[in-house]
PDB file of C-alpha atoms and ligand atoms in Angstrom:
ATOM      1  CA  UNK Q 268      -0.197  -0.147  -0.200  1.00 88.00           C
ATOM      2  CA  UNK Q 269       1.484   3.276  -0.762  1.00 97.00           C
ATOM      3  CA  UNK Q 270       0.954   6.205   1.817  1.00 96.00           C
ATOM      4  CA  UNK Q 271      -2.079   7.171  -0.162  1.00 97.00           C
ATOM      5  CA  UNK Q 272      -3.905   4.574   0.445  1.00 97.00           C
ATOM      6  CA  UNK Q 273      -2.933   4.123   4.389  1.00 98.00           C
ATOM      7  CA  UNK Q 274      -4.113   7.866   4.256  1.00 98.00           C
ATOM      8  CA  UNK Q 275      -7.479   6.622   3.308  1.00 98.00           C
ATOM      9  CA  UNK Q 276      -7.498   3.605   4.729  1.00 98.00           C
ATOM     10  CA  UNK Q 277      -6.979   5.608   8.513  1.00 98.00           C
ATOM     11  CA  UNK Q 278      -9.795   8.493   7.072  1.00 98.00           C
ATOM     12  CA  UNK Q 279     -12.423   5.747   6.787  1.00 98.00           C
ATOM     13  CA  UNK Q 280     -11.847   3.720   9.331  1.00 98.00           C
ATOM     14  CA  UNK Q 281     -12.047   7.011  11.298  1.00 98.00           C
ATOM     15  CA  UNK Q 282     -15.792   7.455  10.308  1.00 98.00           C
ATOM     16  CA  UNK Q 283     -16.734   3.936  12.146  1.00 98.00           C
ATOM     17  CA  UNK Q 284     -14.739   4.988  14.507  1.00 98.00           C
ATOM     18  CA  UNK Q 285     -16.759   8.075  15.589  1.00 98.00           C
ATOM     19  CA  UNK Q 286     -19.870   6.381  14.387  1.00 97.00           C
ATOM     20  CA  UNK Q 287     -20.380   5.515  18.402  1.00 96.00           C
ATOM     21  CA  UNK Q 288     -19.635   9.126  19.234  1.00 95.00           C
ATOM     22  CA  UNK Q 289     -23.064  10.722  16.239  1.00 96.00           C
ATOM     23  CA  UNK Q 290     -26.528  12.037  17.219  1.00 96.00           C
ATOM     24  CA  UNK Q 291     -28.197  13.914  14.995  1.00 96.00           C
ATOM     25  CA  UNK Q 292     -27.371  17.269  16.481  1.00 96.00           C
ATOM     26  CA  UNK Q 293     -23.729  16.453  16.282  1.00 96.00           C
ATOM     27  CA  UNK Q 294     -21.019  18.879  15.121  1.00 97.00           C
ATOM     28  CA  UNK Q 295     -17.782  17.517  14.187  1.00 98.00           C
ATOM     29  CA  UNK Q 296     -14.713  19.559  13.898  1.00 98.00           C
ATOM     30  CA  UNK Q 297     -12.518  18.531  10.849  1.00 98.00           C
ATOM     31  CA  UNK Q 298      -9.465  18.990  10.233  1.00 98.00           C
ATOM     32  CA  UNK Q 299      -7.179  19.940   7.159  1.00 98.00           C
ATOM     33  CA  UNK Q 300      -4.601  18.251   4.814  1.00 98.00           C
ATOM     34  CA  UNK Q 301      -4.897  15.097   2.517  1.00 98.00           C
ATOM     35  CA  UNK Q 302      -5.657  13.056   4.968  1.00 98.00           C
ATOM     36  CA  UNK Q 303      -8.015  15.201   6.962  1.00 98.00           C
ATOM     37  CA  UNK Q 304      -9.637  15.443   2.899  1.00 98.00           C
ATOM     38  CA  UNK Q 305     -10.170  11.614   2.536  1.00 98.00           C
ATOM     39  CA  UNK Q 306     -11.812  12.095   6.228  1.00 98.00           C
ATOM     40  CA  UNK Q 307     -14.159  14.614   4.790  1.00 98.00           C
ATOM     41  CA  UNK Q 308     -15.177  12.115   2.039  1.00 98.00           C
ATOM     42  CA  UNK Q 309     -15.583   9.106   4.039  1.00 98.00           C
ATOM     43  CA  UNK Q 310     -18.179  11.519   6.514  1.00 98.00           C
ATOM     44  CA  UNK Q 311     -19.968  12.239   3.067  1.00 98.00           C
ATOM     45  CA  UNK Q 312     -21.106   8.830   3.338  1.00 97.00           C
ATOM     46  CA  UNK Q 313     -22.475   9.269   6.815  1.00 97.00           C
ATOM     47  CA  UNK Q 314     -23.239  13.131   6.415  1.00 97.00           C
ATOM     48  CA  UNK Q 315     -27.395  11.550   7.086  1.00 97.00           C
ATOM     49  CA  UNK Q 316     -25.964  10.176  10.983  1.00 97.00           C
ATOM     50  CA  UNK Q 317     -24.556  14.355  12.244  1.00 97.00           C
ATOM     51  CA  UNK Q 318     -26.150  17.087  11.984  1.00 97.00           C
ATOM     52  CA  UNK Q 319     -22.951  19.217  10.615  1.00 98.00           C
ATOM     53  CA  UNK Q 320     -19.081  20.746  10.663  1.00 98.00           C
ATOM     54  CA  UNK Q 321     -16.700  22.827  11.787  1.00 98.00           C
ATOM     55  CA  UNK Q 322     -13.846  23.295  10.067  1.00 98.00           C
ATOM     56  CA  UNK Q 323     -10.668  23.924  10.600  1.00 98.00           C
ATOM     57  CA  UNK Q 324      -9.567  25.818   7.293  1.00 98.00           C
ATOM     58  CA  UNK Q 325     -11.084  27.538   4.141  1.00 98.00           C
ATOM     59  CA  UNK Q 326     -10.452  24.690   2.484  1.00 98.00           C
ATOM     60  CA  UNK Q 327     -11.519  22.521   3.989  1.00 98.00           C
ATOM     61  CA  UNK Q 328     -15.015  24.573   4.605  1.00 98.00           C
ATOM     62  CA  UNK Q 329     -15.465  24.377   0.961  1.00 98.00           C
ATOM     63  CA  UNK Q 330     -14.223  20.474   0.134  1.00 98.00           C
ATOM     64  CA  UNK Q 331     -17.326  19.715   2.504  1.00 98.00           C
ATOM     65  CA  UNK Q 332     -19.621  22.138   1.405  1.00 98.00           C
ATOM     66  CA  UNK Q 333     -19.269  20.125  -1.977  1.00 98.00           C
ATOM     67  CA  UNK Q 334     -19.980  17.292   0.049  1.00 97.00           C
ATOM     68  CA  UNK Q 335     -23.602  18.643   1.499  1.00 98.00           C
ATOM     69  CA  UNK Q 336     -22.082  19.114   5.077  1.00 98.00           C
ATOM     70  CA  UNK Q 337     -23.830  22.357   6.941  1.00 98.00           C
ATOM     71  CA  UNK Q 338     -20.543  23.851   7.708  1.00 98.00           C
ATOM     72  CA  UNK Q 339     -20.892  26.091  11.285  1.00 98.00           C
ATOM     73  CA  UNK Q 340     -18.768  28.680  12.567  1.00 98.00           C
ATOM     74  CA  UNK Q 341     -18.002  27.507  15.787  1.00 98.00           C
ATOM     75  CA  UNK Q 342     -18.569  30.454  17.783  1.00 98.00           C
ATOM     76  CA  UNK Q 343     -21.751  29.501  17.640  1.00 97.00           C
ATOM     77  CA  UNK Q 344     -21.406  25.799  18.510  1.00 96.00           C
ATOM     78  CA  UNK Q 345     -21.827  24.964  22.572  1.00 89.00           C
ATOM     79  CA  UNK Q 346     -20.297  21.962  22.598  1.00 88.00           C
ATOM     80  CA  UNK Q 347     -17.698  20.020  20.295  1.00 96.00           C
ATOM     81  CA  UNK Q 348     -17.836  15.894  21.530  1.00 95.00           C
ATOM     82  CA  UNK Q 349     -15.338  14.973  18.597  1.00 98.00           C
ATOM     83  CA  UNK Q 350     -12.154  16.175  16.660  1.00 98.00           C
ATOM     84  CA  UNK Q 351     -10.548  14.932  13.527  1.00 98.00           C
ATOM     85  CA  UNK Q 352      -7.276  15.391  12.147  1.00 98.00           C
ATOM     86  CA  UNK Q 353      -3.891  14.541  10.482  1.00 98.00           C
ATOM     87  CA  UNK Q 354      -0.529  15.606  11.511  1.00 98.00           C
ATOM     88  CA  UNK Q 355       3.010  16.013  10.301  1.00 98.00           C
ATOM     89  CA  UNK Q 356       4.596  14.034  13.612  1.00 98.00           C
ATOM     90  CA  UNK Q 357       3.213  11.932  16.141  1.00 98.00           C
ATOM     91  CA  UNK Q 358       5.239  10.869  19.364  1.00 98.00           C
ATOM     92  CA  UNK Q 359       3.736   8.168  21.791  1.00 97.00           C
ATOM     93  CA  UNK Q 360       2.668  10.491  23.954  1.00 98.00           C
ATOM     94  CA  UNK Q 361       0.300  11.422  21.300  1.00 98.00           C
ATOM     95  CA  UNK Q 362       1.843  14.895  20.819  1.00 98.00           C
ATOM     96  CA  UNK Q 363       2.007  15.938  17.849  1.00 98.00           C
ATOM     97  CA  UNK Q 364       3.509  18.864  14.882  1.00 98.00           C
ATOM     98  CA  UNK Q 365       0.926  20.246  12.664  1.00 98.00           C
ATOM     99  CA  UNK Q 366       0.449  22.902  10.259  1.00 98.00           C
ATOM    100  CA  UNK Q 367       2.536  22.024   6.668  1.00 98.00           C
ATOM    101  CA  UNK Q 368      -1.231  22.867   5.547  1.00 97.00           C
ATOM    102  CA  UNK Q 369      -0.587  26.449   7.389  1.00 98.00           C
ATOM    103  CA  UNK Q 370      -4.063  25.835   8.865  1.00 98.00           C
ATOM    104  CA  UNK Q 371      -2.235  25.643  13.056  1.00 98.00           C
ATOM    105  CA  UNK Q 372      -4.132  27.876  14.129  1.00 98.00           C
ATOM    106  CA  UNK Q 373      -7.351  26.975  13.861  1.00 98.00           C
ATOM    107  CA  UNK Q 374      -6.731  23.582  14.337  1.00 98.00           C
ATOM    108  CA  UNK Q 375      -5.543  24.648  17.716  1.00 98.00           C
ATOM    109  CA  UNK Q 376      -8.274  26.403  18.202  1.00 98.00           C
ATOM    110  CA  UNK Q 377     -10.909  23.621  17.624  1.00 98.00           C
ATOM    111  CA  UNK Q 378      -8.722  21.145  19.573  1.00 98.00           C
ATOM    112  CA  UNK Q 379      -8.973  22.854  22.824  1.00 97.00           C
ATOM    113  CA  UNK Q 380     -12.915  22.780  22.498  1.00 96.00           C
ATOM    114  CA  UNK Q 381     -13.026  19.178  21.225  1.00 97.00           C
ATOM    115  CA  UNK Q 382     -13.360  16.717  23.928  1.00 97.00           C
ATOM    116  CA  UNK Q 383     -12.021  13.937  22.062  1.00 97.00           C
ATOM    117  CA  UNK Q 384      -9.233  15.044  19.834  1.00 98.00           C
ATOM    118  CA  UNK Q 385      -8.856  12.067  17.547  1.00 98.00           C
ATOM    119  CA  UNK Q 386      -5.819  12.047  15.013  1.00 98.00           C
ATOM    120  CA  UNK Q 387      -5.031  10.535  12.103  1.00 98.00           C
ATOM    121  CA  UNK Q 388      -1.900   9.719  10.166  1.00 98.00           C
ATOM    122  CA  UNK Q 389      -0.033   7.255   8.118  1.00 98.00           C
ATOM    123  CA  UNK Q 390       2.651   5.436   9.125  1.00 98.00           C
ATOM    124  CA  UNK Q 391       5.905   7.882   8.031  1.00 98.00           C
ATOM    125  CA  UNK Q 392       4.439  10.582  10.288  1.00 98.00           C
ATOM    126  CA  UNK Q 393       4.982   8.564  13.630  1.00 98.00           C
ATOM    127  CA  UNK Q 394       8.379   9.660  15.696  1.00 97.00           C
ATOM    128  CA  UNK Q 395      10.138   8.803  19.206  1.00 96.00           C
ATOM    129  CA  UNK Q 396      11.162  12.446  19.455  1.00 97.00           C
ATOM    130  CA  UNK Q 397       9.059  15.287  17.456  1.00 98.00           C
ATOM    131  CA  UNK Q 398      11.139  17.804  15.969  1.00 97.00           C
ATOM    132  CA  UNK Q 399      12.551  16.308  12.210  1.00 95.00           C
ATOM    133  CA  UNK Q 400      10.025  17.677  10.389  1.00 97.00           C
ATOM    134  CA  UNK Q 401      10.407  21.390  11.174  1.00 98.00           C
ATOM    135  CA  UNK Q 402       8.049  23.456  13.823  1.00 98.00           C
ATOM    136  CA  UNK Q 403       5.532  25.696  11.862  1.00 98.00           C
ATOM    137  CA  UNK Q 404       4.936  29.430  13.486  1.00 98.00           C
ATOM    138  CA  UNK Q 405       2.283  31.538  12.413  1.00 98.00           C
ATOM    139  CA  UNK Q 406       3.568  35.266  13.177  1.00 98.00           C
ATOM    140  CA  UNK Q 407       1.973  38.881  13.054  1.00 98.00           C
ATOM    141  CA  UNK Q 408       3.215  40.477   9.602  1.00 98.00           C
ATOM    142  CA  UNK Q 409       4.820  43.001  11.156  1.00 98.00           C
ATOM    143  CA  UNK Q 410       6.880  40.521  13.915  1.00 98.00           C
ATOM    144  CA  UNK Q 411       7.903  38.049  11.186  1.00 98.00           C
ATOM    145  CA  UNK Q 412      11.728  39.202  11.625  1.00 98.00           C
ATOM    146  CA  UNK Q 413      11.616  40.000  15.415  1.00 98.00           C
ATOM    147  CA  UNK Q 414      10.436  36.039  16.779  1.00 98.00           C
ATOM    148  CA  UNK Q 415      12.862  34.807  13.930  1.00 98.00           C
ATOM    149  CA  UNK Q 416      15.622  36.472  15.547  1.00 98.00           C
ATOM    150  CA  UNK Q 417      14.582  35.222  19.014  1.00 98.00           C
ATOM    151  CA  UNK Q 418      13.612  31.854  17.506  1.00 98.00           C
ATOM    152  CA  UNK Q 419      17.085  31.418  15.891  1.00 98.00           C
ATOM    153  CA  UNK Q 420      18.737  32.507  19.585  1.00 97.00           C
ATOM    154  CA  UNK Q 421      16.638  29.470  20.514  1.00 95.00           C
ATOM    155  CA  UNK Q 422      18.837  27.462  17.964  1.00 96.00           C
ATOM    156  CA  UNK Q 423      16.464  26.876  15.487  1.00 98.00           C
ATOM    157  CA  UNK Q 424      16.794  27.784  12.196  1.00 98.00           C
ATOM    158  CA  UNK Q 425      13.598  29.975  10.934  1.00 98.00           C
ATOM    159  CA  UNK Q 426      12.619  30.204   6.817  1.00 98.00           C
ATOM    160  CA  UNK Q 427       9.785  32.688   6.057  1.00 98.00           C
ATOM    161  CA  UNK Q 428       7.403  30.269   3.521  1.00 98.00           C
ATOM    162  CA  UNK Q 429       7.342  32.285   0.634  1.00 98.00           C
ATOM    163  CA  UNK Q 430       4.008  33.637  -0.949  1.00 98.00           C
ATOM    164  CA  UNK Q 431       1.807  32.210   1.620  1.00 98.00           C
ATOM    165  CA  UNK Q 432      -0.605  33.667   3.241  1.00 98.00           C
ATOM    166  CA  UNK Q 433      -2.336  31.586   6.750  1.00 98.00           C
ATOM    167  CA  UNK Q 434      -7.029  32.221   6.087  1.00 98.00           C
ATOM    168  CA  UNK Q 435      -6.280  34.931   9.696  1.00 98.00           C
ATOM    169  CA  UNK Q 436      -3.854  37.237   6.653  1.00 98.00           C
ATOM    170  CA  UNK Q 437      -0.294  36.057   8.761  1.00 98.00           C
ATOM    171  CA  UNK Q 438       2.667  34.148   7.911  1.00 98.00           C
ATOM    172  CA  UNK Q 439       4.750  31.423   8.447  1.00 98.00           C
ATOM    173  CA  UNK Q 440       8.356  30.494  10.063  1.00 98.00           C
ATOM    174  CA  UNK Q 441       9.106  27.118  10.057  1.00 98.00           C
ATOM    175  CA  UNK Q 442      11.506  26.142  11.978  1.00 98.00           C
ATOM    176  CA  UNK Q 443      14.229  23.299  11.848  1.00 98.00           C
ATOM    177  CA  UNK Q 444      17.184  21.727  13.728  1.00 95.00           C
ATOM    178  CA  UNK Q 445      15.113  22.476  16.819  1.00 94.00           C
ATOM    179  CA  UNK Q 446      15.853  20.558  19.589  1.00 85.00           C
ATOM    180  CA  UNK Q 447      12.587  18.993  21.358  1.00 96.00           C
ATOM    181  CA  UNK Q 448      13.157  17.723  24.540  1.00 95.00           C
ATOM    182  CA  UNK Q 449      10.233  18.729  26.084  1.00 97.00           C
ATOM    183  CA  UNK Q 450       7.583  19.956  23.975  1.00 98.00           C
ATOM    184  CA  UNK Q 451       4.945  21.411  25.954  1.00 98.00           C
ATOM    185  CA  UNK Q 452       7.621  24.138  27.553  1.00 98.00           C
ATOM    186  CA  UNK Q 453       8.870  24.839  24.140  1.00 98.00           C
ATOM    187  CA  UNK Q 454       5.174  24.746  22.791  1.00 98.00           C
ATOM    188  CA  UNK Q 455       4.472  28.165  25.751  1.00 98.00           C
ATOM    189  CA  UNK Q 456       7.618  29.265  25.550  1.00 98.00           C
ATOM    190  CA  UNK Q 457       7.459  29.809  21.750  1.00 98.00           C
ATOM    191  CA  UNK Q 458       3.453  30.735  22.562  1.00 98.00           C
ATOM    192  CA  UNK Q 459       4.914  33.639  24.192  1.00 98.00           C
ATOM    193  CA  UNK Q 460       7.454  35.478  21.206  1.00 98.00           C
ATOM    194  CA  UNK Q 461       5.614  38.688  20.909  1.00 98.00           C
ATOM    195  CA  UNK Q 462       3.831  38.607  17.233  1.00 98.00           C
ATOM    196  CA  UNK Q 463       3.498  35.036  17.626  1.00 98.00           C
ATOM    197  CA  UNK Q 464       0.094  33.698  17.064  1.00 98.00           C
ATOM    198  CA  UNK Q 465       0.710  30.174  17.416  1.00 98.00           C
ATOM    199  CA  UNK Q 466       2.891  27.277  16.681  1.00 98.00           C
ATOM    200  CA  UNK Q 467       2.065  23.730  15.101  1.00 98.00           C
ATOM    201  CA  UNK Q 468       3.164  22.106  18.922  1.00 98.00           C
ATOM    202  CA  UNK Q 469       0.166  20.416  20.026  1.00 98.00           C
ATOM    203  CA  UNK Q 470       1.625  19.167  23.588  1.00 98.00           C
ATOM    204  CA  UNK Q 471       0.039  20.910  26.018  1.00 97.00           C
ATOM    205  CA  UNK Q 472      -3.206  19.501  23.728  1.00 97.00           C
ATOM    206  CA  UNK Q 473      -2.111  16.047  22.659  1.00 98.00           C
ATOM    207  CA  UNK Q 474      -4.546  13.990  20.804  1.00 98.00           C
ATOM    208  CA  UNK Q 475      -6.632  11.017  22.824  1.00 98.00           C
ATOM    209  CA  UNK Q 476      -6.724   9.159  19.964  1.00 98.00           C
ATOM    210  CA  UNK Q 477      -3.892   8.337  17.530  1.00 98.00           C
ATOM    211  CA  UNK Q 478      -5.128   5.640  14.873  1.00 98.00           C
ATOM    212  CA  UNK Q 479      -1.920   5.585  12.897  1.00 98.00           C
ATOM    213  CA  UNK Q 480      -2.524   3.572   9.589  1.00 98.00           C
ATOM    214  CA  UNK Q 481       0.627   0.319   8.146  1.00 98.00           C
ATOM    215  CA  UNK Q 482       0.505  -1.981   5.702  1.00 97.00           C
ATOM    216  CA  UNK Q 483      -1.178  -4.386   8.157  1.00 97.00           C
ATOM    217  CA  UNK Q 484      -4.377  -2.462   9.324  1.00 97.00           C
ATOM    218  CA  UNK Q 485      -4.847   0.606  11.898  1.00 98.00           C
ATOM    219  CA  UNK Q 486      -3.694   1.108  15.293  1.00 98.00           C
ATOM    220  CA  UNK Q 487      -5.097   1.960  17.957  1.00 98.00           C
ATOM    221  CA  UNK Q 488      -3.191   4.195  20.507  1.00 97.00           C
ATOM    222  CA  UNK Q 489      -5.005   5.743  23.168  1.00 95.00           C
ATOM    223  CA  UNK Q 490      -3.464   9.346  25.072  1.00 94.00           C
ATOM    224  CA  UNK Q 491      -5.248  11.237  27.903  1.00 88.00           C
ATOM    225  CA  UNK Q 492      -8.969   9.773  27.896  1.00 87.00           C
ATOM    226  CA  UNK Q 493     -11.683  12.286  26.770  1.00 87.00           C
ATOM    227  CA  UNK Q 494     -12.658  15.462  28.497  1.00 81.00           C
ATOM    228  CA  UNK Q 495     -15.647  15.612  30.048  1.00 77.00           C
TER     229      UNK Q 495
HETATM  230  C1  5RP Z 371      -2.273  21.422   8.194  1.00 70.13           C
HETATM  231  C2  5RP Z 371      -2.053  20.036   8.962  1.00 70.13           C
HETATM  232  C3  5RP Z 371      -2.190  19.424   8.518  1.00 70.13           C
HETATM  233  O1  5RP Z 371      -2.638  18.138   9.488  1.00 70.13           O
HETATM  234  C4  5RP Z 371      -0.438  18.161   8.206  1.00 70.13           C
HETATM  235  O2  5RP Z 371      -0.008  18.761   7.631  1.00 70.13           O
HETATM  236  C5  5RP Z 371      -0.882  16.909   8.130  1.00 70.13           C
HETATM  237  O3  5RP Z 371      -0.842  16.820   6.543  1.00 70.13           O
HETATM  238  P1  5RP Z 371      -0.720  15.425   5.376  1.00 70.13           P
HETATM  239  O4  5RP Z 371      -2.423  14.860   5.804  1.00 70.13           O
HETATM  240  O5  5RP Z 371      -1.689  16.149   3.790  1.00 70.13           O
HETATM  241  O6  5RP Z 371      -0.302  14.864   5.761  1.00 70.13           O
HETATM  242  O7  5RP Z 371      -1.241  20.393  10.339  1.00 70.13           O
HETATM  243  O8  5RP Z 371      -2.195  22.631   8.425  1.00 70.13           O
END
């Protein structure tokens, strides 16, 4: 099986996994990226089982709507039982690096609201230590250089993502060569840099469930219990 087939299979599996949470009034959080796109396609087949979705990007909102799934503004939603999204890296503690697609801020907002965060990845995304993948940091445009200098002082190599503007009108610095021994501390330290909107470490709020697509089937890994 190639990587796309693994992504499609784990996405299909996720729709079966969330079946137990679906009610006619359920709103589902939906992530961004190619694995999330496979999830949307699979979700379209069970759209009669839930009410609608909250999207983590404009691209995801368009794809959901094209599938006939109503898209809600997060501000109009009281409860988000489940959020399903991909990742660029996942460790054994179900902490993640996300943001290759540039949707990290809206993804982190939805993850912060959802009771259950299910991350879906193919096996190439599993790592023992986060950081091989450059860490995306969303920055207010005028703070690009000042934040980049602080990231460099921390030992990282920030690279400005050329010709890219986030859905929030900001820019991205992709930070290479960071030593991520303490993901929660690093996440908070970078978020504390003035001008940073957020960074792609999902460590303070990791996934609750990690579904990993492998050639021999989907593996389920469980982390912290879902929120009450
Ligand atoms: C987008 C993300 C994606 O979840 C992440 O980049 C994984 O993408 P893909 O499923 O295409 O490999 O964080 O901001």
